[in-house]
């Protein structure tokens, strides 16, 4: 069972992707920072961090393909 702290960290990892609207490439930088600093502490945070980065990179690649 995940603790409240783990759930909050995973939530902040997901929400940090929204920083792209304020900081260029913030949707990659901040999730990587949060995930890499907490991935060894919890399998739940590790899984969610990977999911956030996978989604952001997939959207980037889909955008490149559509732009071509």
XYZ file of N, CA and C in Angstrom:
204
model
N 0.837 -1.174 0.000
C 0.000 0.000 0.000
C 0.885 1.242 0.000
N 0.525 2.190 -0.817
C 1.304 3.417 -0.928
C 0.949 4.378 0.197
N 1.950 5.100 0.651
C 1.710 6.089 1.691
C 1.244 7.391 1.049
N 0.758 8.274 1.879
C 0.302 9.579 1.398
C 1.468 10.354 0.790
N 2.640 10.244 1.375
C 3.818 10.937 0.857
C 4.167 10.439 -0.540
N 4.110 9.142 -0.751
C 4.394 8.584 -2.072
C 3.365 9.045 -3.092
N 2.108 9.069 -2.697
C 1.055 9.527 -3.605
C 1.232 11.005 -3.944
N 1.593 11.814 -2.940
C 1.810 13.235 -3.192
C 3.005 13.466 -4.113
N 4.071 12.724 -3.907
C 5.244 12.859 -4.766
C 4.913 12.462 -6.198
N 4.172 11.389 -6.374
C 3.758 10.967 -7.713
C 2.852 12.013 -8.359
N 1.982 12.611 -7.568
C 1.110 13.661 -8.080
C 1.916 14.873 -8.529
N 2.887 15.276 -7.724
C 3.727 16.417 -8.099
C 4.569 16.103 -9.331
N 4.940 14.848 -9.497
C 5.672 14.464 -10.696
C 4.797 14.655 -11.932
N 3.547 14.239 -11.828
C 2.623 14.420 -12.947
C 2.332 15.907 -13.187
N 2.111 16.646 -12.125
C 1.798 18.068 -12.274
C 2.989 18.892 -12.756
N 4.195 18.420 -12.504
C 5.372 19.168 -12.922
C 5.497 19.218 -14.444
N 4.797 18.346 -15.142
C 4.810 18.391 -16.605
C 4.131 19.659 -17.115
N 3.305 20.281 -16.308
C 2.626 21.516 -16.712
C 3.547 22.735 -16.686
N 4.753 22.571 -16.188
C 5.683 23.703 -16.162
C 6.150 24.094 -17.558
N 5.789 23.304 -18.558
C 6.151 23.654 -19.928
C 5.531 24.988 -20.350
N 4.481 25.385 -19.691
C 3.813 26.637 -20.031
C 4.498 27.852 -19.418
N 5.417 27.629 -18.488
C 6.135 28.718 -17.833
C 7.623 28.704 -18.126
N 8.189 27.500 -18.236
C 9.625 27.331 -18.422
C 9.846 26.421 -19.629
N 10.621 26.856 -20.620
C 10.877 25.967 -21.757
C 11.534 24.663 -21.312
N 11.047 23.576 -21.842
C 11.500 22.219 -21.525
C 11.311 21.856 -20.055
N 10.481 22.600 -19.349
C 10.176 22.279 -17.957
C 9.424 20.976 -17.825
N 8.700 20.597 -18.875
C 7.962 19.341 -18.835
C 8.881 18.124 -18.887
N 10.159 18.324 -19.166
C 11.142 17.237 -19.106
C 12.039 17.381 -17.887
N 12.437 18.595 -17.597
C 13.429 18.846 -16.543
C 12.878 18.500 -15.165
N 11.742 19.061 -14.800
C 11.222 18.877 -13.447
C 10.754 17.450 -13.156
N 10.066 16.782 -14.092
C 9.745 15.378 -13.808
C 10.999 14.505 -13.646
N 12.036 14.787 -14.440
C 13.279 14.015 -14.301
C 13.917 14.264 -12.942
N 13.917 15.516 -12.491
C 14.503 15.832 -11.188
C 13.759 15.142 -10.047
N 12.436 15.224 -10.070
C 11.636 14.617 -9.004
C 11.769 13.094 -9.040
N 11.676 12.535 -10.239
C 11.749 11.081 -10.376
C 13.119 10.549 -9.975
N 14.181 11.177 -10.460
C 15.521 10.654 -10.171
C 15.898 10.778 -8.696
N 15.365 11.778 -8.018
C 15.691 11.913 -6.597
C 14.882 10.974 -5.706
N 13.775 10.436 -6.216
C 12.911 9.587 -5.392
C 12.712 8.177 -5.921
N 13.298 7.822 -7.039
C 13.025 6.519 -7.643
C 13.516 5.345 -6.806
N 14.553 5.547 -6.014
C 15.071 4.464 -5.182
C 14.281 4.280 -3.889
N 13.483 5.263 -3.542
C 12.732 5.209 -2.293
C 11.439 4.410 -2.406
N 10.850 4.405 -3.607
C 9.545 3.777 -3.751
C 9.344 3.256 -5.167
N 8.807 2.059 -5.271
C 8.485 1.494 -6.580
C 7.312 2.244 -7.217
N 6.403 2.741 -6.397
C 5.250 3.504 -6.885
C 5.707 4.800 -7.550
N 6.621 5.517 -6.930
C 7.144 6.765 -7.490
C 7.951 6.466 -8.747
N 8.715 5.381 -8.724
C 9.503 4.985 -9.889
C 8.594 4.720 -11.082
N 7.522 3.974 -10.871
C 6.584 3.654 -11.948
C 5.928 4.917 -12.500
N 5.451 5.782 -11.620
C 4.768 6.995 -12.073
C 5.717 7.960 -12.761
N 6.940 8.050 -12.286
C 7.921 8.906 -12.941
C 8.217 8.438 -14.349
N 8.328 7.136 -14.530
C 8.557 6.585 -15.866
C 7.367 6.858 -16.777
N 6.176 6.763 -16.211
C 4.968 7.011 -17.006
C 4.890 8.462 -17.478
N 5.245 9.387 -16.604
C 5.225 10.813 -16.963
C 6.222 11.085 -18.081
N 7.428 10.600 -17.927
C 8.457 10.841 -18.939
C 8.128 10.143 -20.251
N 7.572 8.942 -20.177
C 7.168 8.241 -21.381
C 6.104 9.028 -22.137
N 5.125 9.548 -21.436
C 4.062 10.315 -22.079
C 4.610 11.588 -22.714
N 5.473 12.317 -21.996
C 6.012 13.561 -22.524
C 6.872 13.317 -23.759
N 7.698 12.290 -23.724
C 8.533 11.982 -24.890
C 7.698 11.472 -26.061
N 6.655 10.705 -25.779
C 5.769 10.232 -26.844
C 5.058 11.399 -27.514
N 4.555 12.329 -26.723
C 3.877 13.490 -27.303
C 4.838 14.316 -28.151
N 6.080 14.436 -27.714
C 7.087 15.153 -28.493
C 7.329 14.467 -29.839
N 7.487 13.165 -29.810
C 7.720 12.435 -31.063
C 6.503 12.472 -31.981
N 5.304 12.346 -31.422
C 4.096 12.434 -32.236
C 3.979 13.822 -32.873
N 4.351 14.845 -32.149
C 4.310 16.209 -32.683
C 5.290 16.377 -33.831
N 6.479 15.798 -33.672
C 7.466 15.872 -34.760
C 6.980 15.162 -36.009
N 6.394 13.992 -35.833
C 5.895 13.242 -36.989
C 4.757 13.993 -37.672
N 3.862 14.554 -36.905
C 2.749 15.304 -37.487
C 3.217 16.591 -38.166
N 4.270 17.196 -37.648
C 4.793 18.420 -38.243
C 5.418 18.155 -39.613
N 5.964 16.956 -39.770
C 6.569 16.608 -41.057
C 5.482 16.316 -42.069
